C-alpha cells in the first residue's frame, strides 16, 4: 500500500508528460498492409506466377535459376576488379549462362509431364476412395484426419520426387553439353589449363640415356648422378 | 467447347483413362485443362496442327506416369516413408503443444511449420553436390592434391549453403505469414471473386522457400567460396612449382 503519493510516483506510473505518439504509431503499424501483398493482389501476372509456384514447383525453380545464372551471376563476376584475369571472368560468366540455359531446357523437357501428372493426381486424391484400390492403404484412414494429412505428404513428395531422381543425370548432361555451347555459341575455349599442364608435367631429363663415350663405369655413374636419376 | 468423355465415378476406378470432366452443376461446367476464354481465329491452324501432338503426349507420357504414381503410392516402401514423416510431424506438434501449454502467459507461442518442402529441396541439392564431389574425386585429369582440395571445397560450399538456407528460411517465416494475412484481407475486400485464393496463398510460401534456397545454393555460396577456392588453388600451384624447380636443380 502506498501511504504517500508523491509527484515522482505519479510521473513514473502515468503517461503524463511522456510521448504518447508511440501508441498511435504502433497501432497504425499493426493495421498497416504490407507493400508486397498490395502489389501481389493488384497484378494478374504475379498471381499467375504464384499458381505456377504451387502447381509446377520445379519449372518455377528452373526459371528462377535461369534468372540467377544468366543475369545476376555474370554481372557479379564481371563487376569484380581484376587486371589479369579478364579471360577467366568471361569464361566463368559464359559457363554460368550456358549451365542456366541447359538446366532450364532439360527441366522443362523432363519435368513437365511429371508435374502435370502430380497435379491431376492431386485433384483426384480429394476423393481417395475412388482412386485407391488397395483397401489396406494408409491414405484411406479416417481417424483424426490421418488420411488427409498423409495425402498432403504424398502430394508434396510427388511434386519434388523427379528432382531427387533426375538430379545426377541432369548434372551429367549439363556438364557434357556446356563445352560445345561455349565453343560454338560464345567462341570461348579452355586455354589456361593446357598451358599449366605443360609447365607442371615437364618430364625430367634422363641424363643416363645420353650418349656418354667413356669406358670407365665410375665416370659414367658420376654423370648419371648429376641428372638426379639415382 | 468440346466434351471428350463423361464417365461416372465408381469405386473400382483403378486406372486413368482420359481427361475427365469433374462435375456438371447446372450452368457451371468444370473441366480440366481447357480454358474458357475466347480464342482467336488466327491461331486455329496452329492449334489444329498441335492438337494431335498434345493428345499423343497426354496419352503416351502423362497418363502412364500418373498410373505409375498411383501404383507407387499404394506400395509398401512408400507407405513406410509416409508413416515415418507423419509420426515425426506428430511428435513435433506434441512438443509444441506442451511448450505452449507451459508458457501460456508469455507472448512468444510456437507455431507448427511443416518443413517438408524445404527438406525435399535440400535433399535434391545434396544429391547433386554429392555427385559433383564424387566426380571430382574420380577425375583422372587432375592431380590428387587438386582433386582433394576441389572436393573439400565443394563439400564446404554445400555445408555452408544448407546452414544459411535453413536459417534464412526460418527468419523469413514471420514476414510471409504477415504477407499471407494481408493478401487474404485484400482479396476478400475486393469486388472480384478470386477462385484460386488457396493456391495463391500456398504459392506465396512455396515461392519464398524456392527463391531463398535457390539464391543461396546457386549464387551466394559459390560467389562467396570462389575467392577462397582460388586462394587455396593458387597456393597449391605455387608449392608444386617450387617442388618442380627444386627437383630440376
Short mmCIF file of C-alpha atoms in Angstrom, two decimals:
data_model
loop_
_atom_site.label_atom_id
_atom_site.label_comp_id
_atom_site.label_asym_id
_atom_site.label_seq_id
_atom_site.Cartn_x
_atom_site.Cartn_y
_atom_site.Cartn_z
CA UNK A 1 0.00 0.00 0.00
CA UNK A 2 1.36 3.40 -0.91
CA UNK A 3 0.98 5.75 2.06
CA UNK A 4 2.02 8.93 0.39
CA UNK A 5 1.57 9.78 -3.30
CA UNK A 6 4.50 11.87 -4.43
CA UNK A 7 4.95 13.61 -7.77
CA UNK A 8 7.70 11.15 -8.61
CA UNK A 9 5.37 8.16 -8.26
CA UNK A 10 2.82 9.87 -10.47
CA UNK A 11 5.47 10.61 -13.07
CA UNK A 12 6.78 7.04 -13.06
CA UNK A 13 3.39 5.36 -13.24
CA UNK A 14 1.46 7.56 -15.64
CA UNK A 15 1.92 8.67 -19.18
CA UNK A 16 1.54 12.34 -18.32
CA UNK A 17 4.39 14.23 -19.94
CA UNK A 18 5.57 11.21 -21.90
CA UNK A 19 5.44 10.82 -25.62
CA UNK A 20 2.02 9.38 -26.41
CA UNK A 21 2.62 9.24 -30.11
CA UNK A 22 4.31 5.83 -29.75
CA UNK A 23 0.97 4.16 -29.04
CA UNK A 24 -0.70 5.62 -32.08
CA UNK A 25 2.29 4.72 -34.26
CA UNK A 26 2.27 1.11 -33.09
CA UNK A 27 -1.46 0.78 -33.62
CA UNK A 28 -1.12 2.16 -37.14
CA UNK A 29 1.76 -0.22 -37.81
CA UNK A 30 -0.30 -3.21 -36.74
CA UNK A 31 -3.08 -2.29 -39.15
CA UNK A 32 -0.68 -1.43 -41.96
CA UNK A 33 -0.85 -3.62 -45.02
CA UNK A 34 2.48 -4.75 -46.46
CA UNK A 35 3.51 -3.42 -49.84
CA UNK A 36 4.27 -6.89 -51.19
CA UNK A 37 0.70 -8.02 -50.52
CA UNK A 38 -0.66 -4.91 -52.23
CA UNK A 39 1.47 -5.49 -55.30
CA UNK A 40 0.55 -9.18 -55.45
CA UNK A 41 -3.18 -8.53 -55.22
CA UNK A 42 -3.10 -5.83 -57.90
CA UNK A 43 -1.24 -7.71 -60.63
CA UNK A 44 -2.56 -10.73 -62.51
CA UNK A 45 0.87 -11.79 -63.72
CA UNK A 46 2.07 -12.15 -60.14
CA UNK A 47 -0.93 -14.34 -59.38
CA UNK A 48 -0.13 -16.49 -62.40
CA UNK A 49 3.43 -16.86 -61.08
CA UNK A 50 2.03 -17.94 -57.70
CA UNK A 51 -0.13 -20.63 -59.35
CA UNK A 52 2.95 -21.88 -61.18
CA UNK A 53 4.82 -21.99 -57.87
CA UNK A 54 2.15 -24.30 -56.44
CA UNK A 55 1.46 -26.46 -59.49
CA UNK A 56 4.85 -26.55 -61.22
CA UNK A 57 7.46 -26.17 -58.48
CA UNK A 58 10.36 -27.46 -60.49
CA UNK A 59 9.68 -25.28 -63.52
CA UNK A 60 9.37 -22.23 -61.28
CA UNK A 61 12.71 -23.02 -59.64
CA UNK A 62 14.29 -23.63 -63.06
CA UNK A 63 13.02 -20.27 -64.31
CA UNK A 64 14.31 -18.51 -61.22
CA UNK A 65 17.67 -20.28 -61.57
CA UNK A 66 17.77 -19.10 -65.18
CA UNK A 67 17.43 -15.50 -64.00
CA UNK A 68 20.16 -16.00 -61.43
CA UNK A 69 22.66 -17.71 -63.71
CA UNK A 70 22.07 -15.55 -66.77
CA UNK A 71 21.84 -12.11 -65.17
CA UNK A 72 22.98 -11.92 -61.57
CA UNK A 73 25.99 -14.21 -61.58
CA UNK A 74 27.67 -12.92 -64.75
CA UNK A 75 27.10 -9.38 -63.55
CA UNK A 76 28.71 -10.15 -60.20
CA UNK A 77 31.62 -11.91 -61.91
CA UNK A 78 32.32 -9.12 -64.41
CA UNK A 79 31.99 -6.39 -61.80
CA UNK A 80 34.84 -7.80 -59.72
CA UNK A 81 38.06 -5.85 -60.25
CA UNK A 82 40.79 -7.83 -61.97
CA UNK A 83 43.60 -6.76 -64.27
CA UNK A 84 44.99 -10.12 -65.33
CA UNK A 85 42.04 -12.48 -65.38
CA UNK A 86 39.60 -10.87 -67.86
CA UNK A 87 39.56 -14.07 -69.91
CA UNK A 88 38.79 -16.07 -66.79
CA UNK A 89 35.89 -13.78 -65.99
CA UNK A 90 34.49 -14.13 -69.49
CA UNK A 91 34.82 -17.89 -69.35
CA UNK A 92 33.12 -18.10 -65.96
CA UNK A 93 30.21 -15.87 -66.96
CA UNK A 94 29.72 -17.76 -70.24
CA UNK A 95 29.79 -21.02 -68.31
CA UNK A 96 27.10 -19.84 -65.89
CA UNK A 97 24.86 -18.64 -68.73
CA UNK A 98 25.27 -21.94 -70.58
CA UNK A 99 24.55 -24.01 -67.46
CA UNK A 100 21.44 -21.95 -66.72
CA UNK A 101 20.03 -22.29 -70.22
CA UNK A 102 20.78 -26.02 -70.40
CA UNK A 103 19.28 -26.59 -66.94
CA UNK A 104 16.11 -24.74 -67.87
CA UNK A 105 15.71 -26.62 -71.15
CA UNK A 106 16.31 -30.03 -69.57
CA UNK A 107 14.00 -29.34 -66.65
CA UNK A 108 11.15 -28.25 -68.93
CA UNK A 109 11.61 -31.32 -71.11
CA UNK A 110 11.87 -33.81 -68.26
CA UNK A 111 9.70 -32.37 -65.51
CA UNK A 112 6.55 -31.08 -67.25
CA UNK A 113 4.85 -34.50 -67.60
CA UNK A 114 5.68 -35.40 -64.02
CA UNK A 115 4.33 -32.12 -62.72
CA UNK A 116 1.14 -32.37 -64.77
CA UNK A 117 0.61 -35.97 -63.61
CA UNK A 118 1.12 -34.96 -59.97
CA UNK A 119 -1.31 -32.05 -60.42
CA UNK A 120 -4.07 -34.22 -61.87
CA UNK A 121 -3.50 -36.88 -59.23
CA UNK A 122 -3.76 -34.25 -56.51
CA UNK A 123 -7.23 -33.33 -57.75
CA UNK A 124 -8.32 -36.95 -57.80
CA UNK A 125 -6.97 -37.64 -54.32
CA UNK A 126 -9.57 -35.24 -52.90
CA UNK A 127 -11.80 -38.32 -53.16
CA UNK A 128 -9.25 -41.04 -52.40
CA UNK A 129 -11.76 -43.89 -52.26
CA UNK A 130 -12.45 -43.51 -55.97
CA UNK A 131 -8.82 -43.77 -56.97
CA UNK A 132 -7.08 -46.06 -54.49
CA UNK A 133 -7.87 -49.73 -54.92
CA UNK A 134 -5.82 -51.16 -52.08
CA UNK A 135 -8.17 -51.26 -49.12
CA UNK A 136 -5.38 -51.52 -46.54
CA UNK A 137 -3.53 -48.40 -47.68
CA UNK A 138 -2.80 -45.79 -45.05
CA UNK A 139 -4.22 -42.99 -47.17
CA UNK A 140 -7.78 -44.18 -46.60
CA UNK A 141 -7.61 -43.84 -42.82
CA UNK A 142 -10.28 -41.63 -41.30
CA UNK A 143 -9.18 -41.36 -37.66
CA UNK A 144 -8.31 -37.81 -36.60
CA UNK A 145 -7.67 -36.71 -40.16
CA UNK A 146 -4.81 -39.18 -40.62
CA UNK A 147 -5.62 -39.95 -44.20
CA UNK A 148 -5.89 -36.30 -45.19
CA UNK A 149 -2.53 -35.45 -43.61
CA UNK A 150 -0.86 -38.42 -45.29
CA UNK A 151 -2.34 -37.43 -48.65
CA UNK A 152 -0.82 -33.96 -48.21
CA UNK A 153 2.57 -35.55 -47.54
CA UNK A 154 2.26 -37.76 -50.64
CA UNK A 155 1.37 -34.77 -52.80
CA UNK A 156 4.37 -32.78 -51.61
CA UNK A 157 6.67 -35.78 -52.19
CA UNK A 158 5.30 -36.40 -55.71
CA UNK A 159 5.85 -32.78 -56.63
CA UNK A 160 9.57 -32.88 -55.76
CA UNK A 161 10.37 -36.52 -56.49
CA UNK A 162 11.61 -36.06 -60.08
CA UNK A 163 14.18 -33.52 -58.91
CA UNK A 164 15.63 -36.05 -56.47
CA UNK A 165 15.66 -38.86 -59.04
CA UNK A 166 16.96 -36.95 -62.04
CA UNK A 167 19.46 -34.67 -60.26
CA UNK A 168 22.53 -36.74 -61.14
CA UNK A 169 21.65 -37.49 -64.81
CA UNK A 170 20.75 -33.85 -65.31
CA UNK A 171 24.10 -32.85 -63.85
CA UNK A 172 25.93 -35.22 -66.19
CA UNK A 173 24.08 -33.84 -69.22
CA UNK A 174 24.73 -30.21 -68.28
CA UNK A 175 28.44 -30.86 -67.72
CA UNK A 176 28.60 -32.66 -71.07
CA UNK A 177 26.69 -30.01 -73.01
CA UNK A 178 28.47 -26.91 -71.69
CA UNK A 179 31.74 -27.15 -73.74
CA UNK A 180 30.09 -27.39 -77.19
CA UNK A 181 27.89 -24.39 -76.38
CA UNK A 182 30.91 -22.43 -75.21
CA UNK A 183 32.74 -23.38 -78.39
CA UNK A 184 30.05 -22.74 -80.98
CA UNK A 185 27.94 -20.01 -79.37
CA UNK A 186 30.38 -17.96 -77.31
CA UNK A 187 33.55 -18.95 -79.23
CA UNK A 188 35.47 -19.46 -75.99
CA UNK A 189 37.78 -22.39 -75.37
CA UNK A 190 39.82 -23.57 -72.44
CA UNK A 191 43.39 -22.44 -72.86
CA UNK A 192 44.87 -21.71 -69.49
CA UNK A 193 44.72 -25.22 -68.11
CA UNK A 194 46.68 -26.68 -71.08
CA UNK A 195 49.47 -24.16 -70.54
CA UNK A 196 49.66 -25.04 -66.89
CA UNK A 197 49.81 -28.73 -67.70
CA UNK A 198 52.83 -28.21 -69.95
CA UNK A 199 54.61 -26.46 -67.11
CA UNK A 200 53.78 -28.95 -64.42
CA UNK A 201 54.16 -32.11 -66.42
CA UNK A 202 57.55 -31.33 -67.96
CA UNK A 203 59.31 -34.66 -67.96
CA UNK A 204 62.60 -34.87 -66.17
CA UNK A 205 65.63 -35.24 -68.43
CA UNK A 206 67.30 -38.59 -68.09
CA UNK A 207 70.95 -37.85 -68.43
CA UNK A 208 71.69 -41.52 -68.18
CA UNK A 209 70.32 -42.16 -71.65
CA UNK A 210 72.61 -39.60 -73.24
CA UNK A 211 75.47 -40.84 -75.34
CA UNK A 212 78.43 -40.72 -72.96
CA UNK A 213 81.51 -42.16 -74.55
CA UNK A 214 83.69 -43.39 -71.77
CA UNK A 215 84.95 -46.80 -70.92
CA UNK A 216 85.20 -46.23 -67.18
CA UNK A 217 82.00 -47.00 -65.36
CA UNK A 218 82.95 -44.68 -62.47
CA UNK A 219 82.70 -41.54 -64.55
CA UNK A 220 79.50 -42.77 -66.09
CA UNK A 221 77.98 -43.25 -62.68
CA UNK A 222 79.02 -39.73 -61.65
CA UNK A 223 77.49 -38.29 -64.80
CA UNK A 224 74.28 -40.20 -64.20
CA UNK A 225 74.10 -38.91 -60.67
CA UNK A 226 74.36 -35.35 -61.97
CA UNK A 227 70.97 -35.63 -63.62
CA UNK A 228 69.38 -36.84 -60.42
CA UNK A 229 68.40 -40.17 -61.94
CA UNK A 230 69.69 -42.18 -58.99
CA UNK B 1 -16.25 -26.25 -76.35
CA UNK B 2 -15.55 -29.92 -76.94
CA UNK B 3 -16.65 -32.56 -74.47
CA UNK B 4 -14.41 -35.62 -74.80
CA UNK B 5 -15.75 -38.03 -72.21
CA UNK B 6 -18.13 -38.19 -69.27
CA UNK B 7 -17.63 -41.17 -67.03
CA UNK B 8 -19.49 -41.96 -63.82
CA UNK B 9 -17.37 -42.05 -60.69
CA UNK B 10 -17.04 -45.63 -59.49
CA UNK B 11 -15.37 -47.19 -56.50
CA UNK B 12 -13.26 -49.58 -58.51
CA UNK B 13 -11.56 -46.94 -60.66
CA UNK B 14 -8.06 -48.34 -60.95
CA UNK B 15 -6.73 -46.52 -63.99
CA UNK B 16 -6.93 -43.10 -65.50
CA UNK B 17 -8.38 -43.32 -68.99
CA UNK B 18 -8.70 -39.78 -70.26
CA UNK B 19 -9.14 -36.22 -69.13
CA UNK B 20 -12.46 -36.39 -67.34
CA UNK B 21 -14.99 -33.75 -66.59
CA UNK B 22 -15.05 -33.32 -62.86
CA UNK B 23 -18.62 -32.24 -62.36
CA UNK B 24 -21.51 -30.65 -64.11
CA UNK B 25 -23.58 -28.37 -61.96
CA UNK B 26 -26.37 -26.84 -63.92
CA UNK B 27 -24.93 -23.84 -65.67
CA UNK B 28 -21.33 -24.04 -64.44
CA UNK B 29 -19.24 -26.75 -66.03
CA UNK B 30 -15.85 -27.51 -64.60
CA UNK B 31 -13.30 -29.31 -66.70
CA UNK B 32 -9.58 -29.77 -66.54
CA UNK B 33 -7.06 -28.43 -68.99
CA UNK B 34 -9.15 -26.25 -71.29
CA UNK B 35 -9.65 -22.52 -70.84
CA UNK B 36 -12.98 -20.79 -71.15
CA UNK B 37 -11.57 -17.60 -72.68
CA UNK B 38 -12.40 -16.84 -76.34
CA UNK B 39 -9.75 -17.97 -78.76
CA UNK B 40 -8.58 -16.02 -81.78
CA UNK B 41 -9.14 -17.21 -85.33
CA UNK B 42 -5.59 -16.66 -86.50
CA UNK B 43 -4.09 -19.36 -84.33
CA UNK B 44 -6.56 -22.04 -85.40
CA UNK B 45 -4.35 -23.74 -88.00
CA UNK B 46 -1.53 -23.89 -85.46
CA UNK B 47 -3.91 -25.31 -82.91
CA UNK B 48 -5.14 -27.93 -85.37
CA UNK B 49 -1.53 -28.93 -86.07
CA UNK B 50 -0.61 -29.13 -82.40
CA UNK B 51 -3.80 -30.85 -81.15
CA UNK B 52 -2.88 -34.43 -82.16
CA UNK B 53 0.64 -33.95 -80.78
CA UNK B 54 -0.84 -32.77 -77.50
CA UNK B 55 -3.20 -35.72 -77.42
CA UNK B 56 -0.43 -38.23 -78.09
CA UNK B 57 1.77 -36.56 -75.46
CA UNK B 58 -1.03 -36.80 -72.95
CA UNK B 59 -1.93 -40.41 -73.74
CA UNK B 60 1.56 -41.86 -74.05
CA UNK B 61 3.52 -39.88 -71.49
CA UNK B 62 1.36 -38.18 -68.87
CA UNK B 63 -1.19 -40.91 -68.26
CA UNK B 64 1.39 -43.73 -67.79
CA UNK B 65 3.27 -41.52 -65.37
CA UNK B 66 0.06 -40.89 -63.45
CA UNK B 67 -0.70 -44.60 -63.29
CA UNK B 68 2.87 -45.21 -62.16
CA UNK B 69 2.42 -42.68 -59.37
CA UNK B 70 -0.82 -44.40 -58.33
CA UNK B 71 0.94 -47.74 -58.08
CA UNK B 72 3.85 -46.20 -56.20
CA UNK B 73 1.53 -44.56 -53.67
CA UNK B 74 -0.01 -47.92 -52.79
CA UNK B 75 3.33 -49.72 -52.42
CA UNK B 76 4.81 -50.73 -49.08
CA UNK B 77 8.10 -48.76 -49.05
CA UNK B 78 6.29 -45.54 -49.92
CA UNK B 79 3.80 -46.15 -47.12
CA UNK B 80 6.68 -46.64 -44.69
CA UNK B 81 8.21 -43.34 -45.73
CA UNK B 82 4.90 -41.51 -45.37
CA UNK B 83 4.26 -43.10 -41.95
CA UNK B 84 7.71 -42.03 -40.77
CA UNK B 85 7.17 -38.43 -41.86
CA UNK B 86 3.69 -38.37 -40.29
CA UNK B 87 4.97 -39.71 -36.96
CA UNK B 88 7.79 -37.17 -36.86
CA UNK B 89 5.31 -34.37 -37.57
CA UNK B 90 3.02 -35.62 -34.79
CA UNK B 91 5.91 -35.72 -32.31
CA UNK B 92 6.86 -32.17 -33.22
CA UNK B 93 3.27 -30.99 -32.81
CA UNK B 94 3.00 -32.60 -29.38
CA UNK B 95 6.21 -30.91 -28.25
CA UNK B 96 4.94 -27.54 -29.47
CA UNK B 97 1.61 -28.03 -27.70
CA UNK B 98 3.40 -28.91 -24.45
CA UNK B 99 5.60 -25.82 -24.80
CA UNK B 100 2.62 -23.57 -25.47
CA UNK B 101 0.69 -25.04 -22.53
CA UNK B 102 3.64 -24.41 -20.20
CA UNK B 103 4.22 -20.85 -21.48
CA UNK B 104 0.65 -19.57 -21.79
CA UNK B 105 1.30 -16.26 -20.06
CA UNK B 106 4.24 -15.29 -22.22
CA UNK B 107 3.60 -13.81 -25.65
CA UNK B 108 6.03 -16.00 -27.60
CA UNK B 109 3.99 -19.04 -28.63
CA UNK B 110 5.44 -21.51 -31.07
CA UNK B 111 3.67 -22.49 -34.25
CA UNK B 112 3.95 -25.70 -36.21
CA UNK B 113 5.50 -25.25 -39.66
CA UNK B 114 5.93 -28.33 -41.79
CA UNK B 115 9.45 -28.04 -43.20
CA UNK B 116 8.90 -30.97 -45.56
CA UNK B 117 9.03 -28.79 -48.65
CA UNK B 118 12.36 -27.20 -47.74
CA UNK B 119 13.77 -30.61 -46.68
CA UNK B 120 12.93 -32.04 -50.11
CA UNK B 121 14.65 -29.16 -51.89
CA UNK B 122 17.75 -29.58 -49.72
CA UNK B 123 17.79 -33.35 -50.40
CA UNK B 124 17.81 -32.69 -54.15
CA UNK B 125 20.70 -30.26 -53.92
CA UNK B 126 22.70 -32.55 -51.58
CA UNK B 127 22.43 -35.36 -54.11
CA UNK B 128 23.67 -33.02 -56.84
CA UNK B 129 26.59 -31.71 -54.80
CA UNK B 130 27.48 -35.25 -53.67
CA UNK B 131 27.54 -36.29 -57.31
CA UNK B 132 29.94 -33.42 -58.15
CA UNK B 133 32.18 -34.36 -55.19
CA UNK B 134 32.36 -37.99 -56.35
CA UNK B 135 33.07 -36.85 -59.90
CA UNK B 136 36.00 -34.67 -58.84
CA UNK B 137 37.44 -37.47 -56.71
CA UNK B 138 37.36 -39.85 -59.70
CA UNK B 139 38.61 -37.26 -62.21
CA UNK B 140 41.85 -38.65 -63.64
CA UNK B 141 42.80 -35.46 -65.46
CA UNK B 142 43.59 -33.70 -62.17
CA UNK B 143 46.34 -34.33 -59.63
CA UNK B 144 45.48 -35.99 -56.37
CA UNK B 145 46.00 -32.86 -54.34
CA UNK B 146 43.82 -30.81 -56.65
CA UNK B 147 41.13 -33.47 -56.52
CA UNK B 148 41.16 -33.40 -52.73
CA UNK B 149 41.06 -29.64 -52.48
CA UNK B 150 38.27 -29.30 -55.02
CA UNK B 151 36.14 -31.99 -53.35
CA UNK B 152 36.67 -30.41 -49.94
CA UNK B 153 35.72 -27.01 -51.37
CA UNK B 154 32.52 -28.41 -52.86
CA UNK B 155 31.59 -30.14 -49.60
CA UNK B 156 32.27 -26.96 -47.63
CA UNK B 157 30.13 -24.96 -50.07
CA UNK B 158 27.30 -27.46 -49.59
CA UNK B 159 27.53 -27.32 -45.80
CA UNK B 160 27.63 -23.54 -45.64
CA UNK B 161 24.72 -23.21 -48.06
CA UNK B 162 22.48 -25.69 -46.16
CA UNK B 163 23.06 -23.89 -42.87
CA UNK B 164 22.40 -20.49 -44.47
CA UNK B 165 19.29 -21.78 -46.25
CA UNK B 166 17.61 -23.10 -43.10
CA UNK B 167 18.41 -20.02 -41.02
CA UNK B 168 17.23 -17.50 -43.63
CA UNK B 169 14.12 -19.55 -44.40
CA UNK B 170 13.22 -19.71 -40.73
CA UNK B 171 13.76 -16.00 -40.14
CA UNK B 172 11.55 -15.01 -43.09
CA UNK B 173 8.59 -17.12 -41.90
CA UNK B 174 7.06 -14.28 -39.87
CA UNK B 175 7.17 -11.94 -42.84
CA UNK B 176 5.47 -14.48 -45.10
CA UNK B 177 2.72 -15.08 -42.53
CA UNK B 178 2.01 -11.36 -42.48
CA UNK B 179 2.03 -11.15 -46.27
CA UNK B 180 -0.40 -14.08 -46.47
CA UNK B 181 -2.81 -12.48 -43.99
CA UNK B 182 -2.73 -9.13 -45.76
CA UNK B 183 -3.20 -10.82 -49.13
CA UNK B 184 -6.28 -12.69 -47.92
CA UNK B 185 -7.66 -9.46 -46.42
CA UNK B 186 -7.21 -7.53 -49.65
CA UNK B 187 -8.68 -10.27 -51.83
CA UNK B 188 -11.77 -10.58 -49.65
CA UNK B 189 -12.28 -6.83 -49.60
CA UNK B 190 -12.02 -6.52 -53.37
CA UNK B 191 -15.06 -6.80 -55.60
CA UNK B 192 -13.60 -9.54 -57.83
CA UNK B 193 -14.02 -13.11 -56.66
CA UNK B 194 -10.74 -15.00 -56.68
CA UNK B 195 -11.45 -18.74 -57.06
CA UNK B 196 -7.74 -19.65 -56.76
CA UNK B 197 -7.17 -17.88 -53.44
CA UNK B 198 -5.91 -21.01 -51.64
CA UNK B 199 -3.44 -21.71 -54.41
CA UNK B 200 -2.13 -18.17 -54.35
CA UNK B 201 -1.69 -18.23 -50.59
CA UNK B 202 0.12 -21.56 -50.77
CA UNK B 203 2.20 -20.23 -53.62
CA UNK B 204 3.48 -17.34 -51.53
CA UNK B 205 5.12 -19.71 -49.05
CA UNK B 206 6.45 -22.06 -51.69
CA UNK B 207 7.81 -19.28 -53.88
CA UNK B 208 9.61 -17.75 -50.91
CA UNK B 209 11.35 -21.05 -49.97
CA UNK B 210 12.30 -21.78 -53.58
CA UNK B 211 13.70 -18.31 -54.17
CA UNK B 212 15.64 -18.23 -50.89
CA UNK B 213 17.17 -21.68 -51.28
CA UNK B 214 17.99 -21.26 -54.98
CA UNK B 215 19.75 -17.95 -54.45
CA UNK B 216 21.82 -19.43 -51.64
CA UNK B 217 22.78 -22.61 -53.46
CA UNK B 218 23.42 -21.20 -56.91
CA UNK B 219 24.56 -17.65 -56.26
CA UNK B 220 25.63 -16.71 -52.75
CA UNK B 221 27.60 -19.77 -51.69
CA UNK B 222 29.61 -20.17 -54.91
CA UNK B 223 30.26 -16.42 -55.12
CA UNK B 224 31.42 -16.39 -51.51
CA UNK B 225 33.58 -19.50 -51.79
CA UNK B 226 35.27 -18.91 -55.18
CA UNK B 227 37.76 -16.38 -53.80
CA UNK B 228 38.69 -18.81 -51.04
CA UNK B 229 38.95 -21.68 -53.53
CA UNK B 230 41.10 -19.57 -55.86
CA UNK B 231 43.38 -18.63 -52.98
CA UNK B 232 43.82 -22.26 -51.98
CA UNK B 233 44.34 -23.32 -55.60
CA UNK B 234 46.99 -20.66 -56.18
CA UNK B 235 48.85 -21.71 -53.05
CA UNK B 236 48.90 -25.33 -54.19
CA UNK B 237 50.16 -24.34 -57.63
CA UNK B 238 52.94 -22.26 -56.08
CA UNK B 239 54.00 -25.15 -53.87
CA UNK B 240 54.04 -27.53 -56.85
CA UNK B 241 56.09 -25.09 -58.92
CA UNK B 242 58.58 -24.80 -56.10
CA UNK B 243 58.81 -28.58 -55.93
CA UNK B 244 59.48 -28.87 -59.66
CA UNK B 245 62.09 -26.10 -59.50
CA UNK B 246 63.85 -27.86 -56.63
CA UNK B 247 63.81 -31.19 -58.47
CA UNK B 248 65.38 -29.65 -61.58
CA UNK B 249 68.36 -28.29 -59.71
#
